[in-house]
C-alpha positions as MATLAB code, in Angstrom:
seq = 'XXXXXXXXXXXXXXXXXXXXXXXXXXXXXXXXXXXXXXXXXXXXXXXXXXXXXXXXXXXXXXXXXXXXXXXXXXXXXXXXXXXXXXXXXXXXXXXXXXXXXXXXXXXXXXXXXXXXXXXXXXXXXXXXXXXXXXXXXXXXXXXXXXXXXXXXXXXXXXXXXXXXXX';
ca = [
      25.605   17.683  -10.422;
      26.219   17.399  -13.984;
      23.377   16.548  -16.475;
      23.682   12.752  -16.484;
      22.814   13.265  -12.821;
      26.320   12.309  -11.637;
      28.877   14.059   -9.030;
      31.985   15.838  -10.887;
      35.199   14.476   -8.780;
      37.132   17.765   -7.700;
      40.570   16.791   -6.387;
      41.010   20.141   -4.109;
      40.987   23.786   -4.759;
      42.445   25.272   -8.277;
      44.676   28.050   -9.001;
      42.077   31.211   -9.108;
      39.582   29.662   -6.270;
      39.179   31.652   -3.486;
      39.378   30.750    0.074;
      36.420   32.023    2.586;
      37.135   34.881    4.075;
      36.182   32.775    7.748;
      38.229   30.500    6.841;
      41.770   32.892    6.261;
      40.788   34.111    9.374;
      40.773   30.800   11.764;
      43.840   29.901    9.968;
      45.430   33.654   11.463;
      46.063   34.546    7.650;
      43.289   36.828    6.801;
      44.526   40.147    4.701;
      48.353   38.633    4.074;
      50.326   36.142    1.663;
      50.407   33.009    2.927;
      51.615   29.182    2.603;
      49.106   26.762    4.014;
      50.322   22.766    3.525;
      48.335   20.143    4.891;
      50.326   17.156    6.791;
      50.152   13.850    8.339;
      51.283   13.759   11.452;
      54.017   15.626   13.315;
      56.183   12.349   13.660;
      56.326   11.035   10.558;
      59.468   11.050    9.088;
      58.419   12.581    5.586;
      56.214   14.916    7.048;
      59.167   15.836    9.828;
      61.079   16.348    6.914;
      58.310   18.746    5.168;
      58.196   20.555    8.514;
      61.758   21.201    9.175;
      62.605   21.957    5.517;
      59.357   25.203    5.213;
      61.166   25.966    9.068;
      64.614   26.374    6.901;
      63.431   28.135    4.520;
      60.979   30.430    6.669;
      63.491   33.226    6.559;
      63.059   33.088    2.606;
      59.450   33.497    3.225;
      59.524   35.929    5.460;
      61.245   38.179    2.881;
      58.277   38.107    0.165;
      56.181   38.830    3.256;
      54.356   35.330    3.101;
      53.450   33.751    5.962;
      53.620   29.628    6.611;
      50.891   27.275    8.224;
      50.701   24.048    8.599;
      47.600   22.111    8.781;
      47.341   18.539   10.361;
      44.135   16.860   12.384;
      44.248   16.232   15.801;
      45.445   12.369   15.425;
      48.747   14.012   14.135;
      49.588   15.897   16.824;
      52.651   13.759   18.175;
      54.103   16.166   21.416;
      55.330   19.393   20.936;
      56.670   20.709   17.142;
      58.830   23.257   17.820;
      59.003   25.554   14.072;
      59.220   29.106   13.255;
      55.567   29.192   11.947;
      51.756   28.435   13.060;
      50.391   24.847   13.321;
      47.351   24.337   13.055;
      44.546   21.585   14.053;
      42.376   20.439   11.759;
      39.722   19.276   13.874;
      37.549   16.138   12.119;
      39.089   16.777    8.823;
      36.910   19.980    8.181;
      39.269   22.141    6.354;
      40.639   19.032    4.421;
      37.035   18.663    3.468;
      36.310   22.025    2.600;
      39.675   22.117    0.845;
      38.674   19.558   -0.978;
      41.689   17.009   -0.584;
      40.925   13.484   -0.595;
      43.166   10.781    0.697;
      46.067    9.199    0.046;
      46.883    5.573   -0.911;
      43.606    3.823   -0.901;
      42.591    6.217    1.876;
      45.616    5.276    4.285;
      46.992    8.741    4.429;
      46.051   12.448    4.588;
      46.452   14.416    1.242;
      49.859   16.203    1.240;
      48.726   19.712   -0.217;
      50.164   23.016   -0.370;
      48.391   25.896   -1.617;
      50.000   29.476   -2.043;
      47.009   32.234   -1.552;
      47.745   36.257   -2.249;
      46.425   38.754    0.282;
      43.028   38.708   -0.934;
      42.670   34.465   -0.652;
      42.837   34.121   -3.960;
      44.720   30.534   -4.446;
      48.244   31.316   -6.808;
      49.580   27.852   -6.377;
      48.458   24.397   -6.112;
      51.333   21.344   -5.131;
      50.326   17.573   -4.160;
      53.507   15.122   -3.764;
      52.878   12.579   -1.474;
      56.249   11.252   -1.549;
      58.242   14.199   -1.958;
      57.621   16.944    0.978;
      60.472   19.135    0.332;
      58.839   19.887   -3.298;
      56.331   21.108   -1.735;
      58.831   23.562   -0.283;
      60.665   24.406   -3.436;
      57.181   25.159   -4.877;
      56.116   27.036   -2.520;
      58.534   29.095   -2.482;
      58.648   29.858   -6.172;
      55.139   30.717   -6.474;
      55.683   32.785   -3.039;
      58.873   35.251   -4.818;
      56.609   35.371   -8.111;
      53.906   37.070   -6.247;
      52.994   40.592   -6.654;
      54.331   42.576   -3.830;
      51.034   44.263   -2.947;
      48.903   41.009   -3.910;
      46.917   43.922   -6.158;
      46.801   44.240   -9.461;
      47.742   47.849   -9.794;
      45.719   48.383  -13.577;
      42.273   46.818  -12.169;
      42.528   49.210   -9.053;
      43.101   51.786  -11.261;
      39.910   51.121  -13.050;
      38.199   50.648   -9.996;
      39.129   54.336   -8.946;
      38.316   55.352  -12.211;
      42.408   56.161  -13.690;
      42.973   54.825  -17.422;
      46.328   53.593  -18.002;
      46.004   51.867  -21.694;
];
């Protein structure tokens, strides 16, 4: 709470938050690069269009050894979604609402939110376009190739081992 006694609004996690360690893990993340973008519903058509554009560009992905999740709640599960990554269910909204992501439109939809985390959960890149999914894809995938390959930065391990190298 702030000093006037009032809530700050947070609109989601920021570049340099870190994601719970429990968390990485239900996702099937823990330890590794990873894209996790929060959908709708498997059936809508701009969130079918989100989904088959990150399956397109999975081998891309794949490359900078990142690895893609999607995240939608049970009410958007809509038969089977056949892609090239993990799905995963978002029971009650709980990661949304750890996540921080609030609604869409008045509260009609489900944030549409992409992070980027490095190996450690460390959040690299934040992206929220409602009403273009395939940003979120190009975004992604920037932030994904710009990452360091070990998701370490080499001069703070370094230091931590005790090597100088300034």
């Amino acid at each position: 709470m702030s000093k006037a006694g009032k809530k700050s609004v947070r609109m989601g996690l920021s570049v340099g938050d870190q994601i719970p360690p429990t968390r990485l893990q239900d996702l099937g993340i823990r330890g590794k690069k990873a894209v996790i973008f929060f959908y709708g519903a498997d059936d809508a058509p701009s969130c079918s269009k989100e989904l088959a554009k990150f399956d397109e560009q999975l081998p891309m992905f794949k490359r900078a050894d990142v690895e893609v999740v999607g995240v939608r709640n049970e009410r958007g599960i809509k038969g089977t979604t056949k892609v090239g990554y993990n799905l995963a269910v978002d029971e009650g909204d709980e990661v949304r609402n750890e996540f921080g992501i609030k609604k869409d439109l008045f509260g009609a939809l489900g944030g549409r939110e992409t992070y980027v985390v490095d190996a450690t959960g460390k959040v690299v890149s934040v992206h929220n376009n409602q009403f273009d999914p395939e940003s979120h894809v190009t975004t992604a995938l920037s932030a994904a190739q710009n990452m360091p390959a070990s998701g370490l930065d080499l001069k703070q391990l370094a230091g931590v081992i005790g090597i100088n190298l300034y």
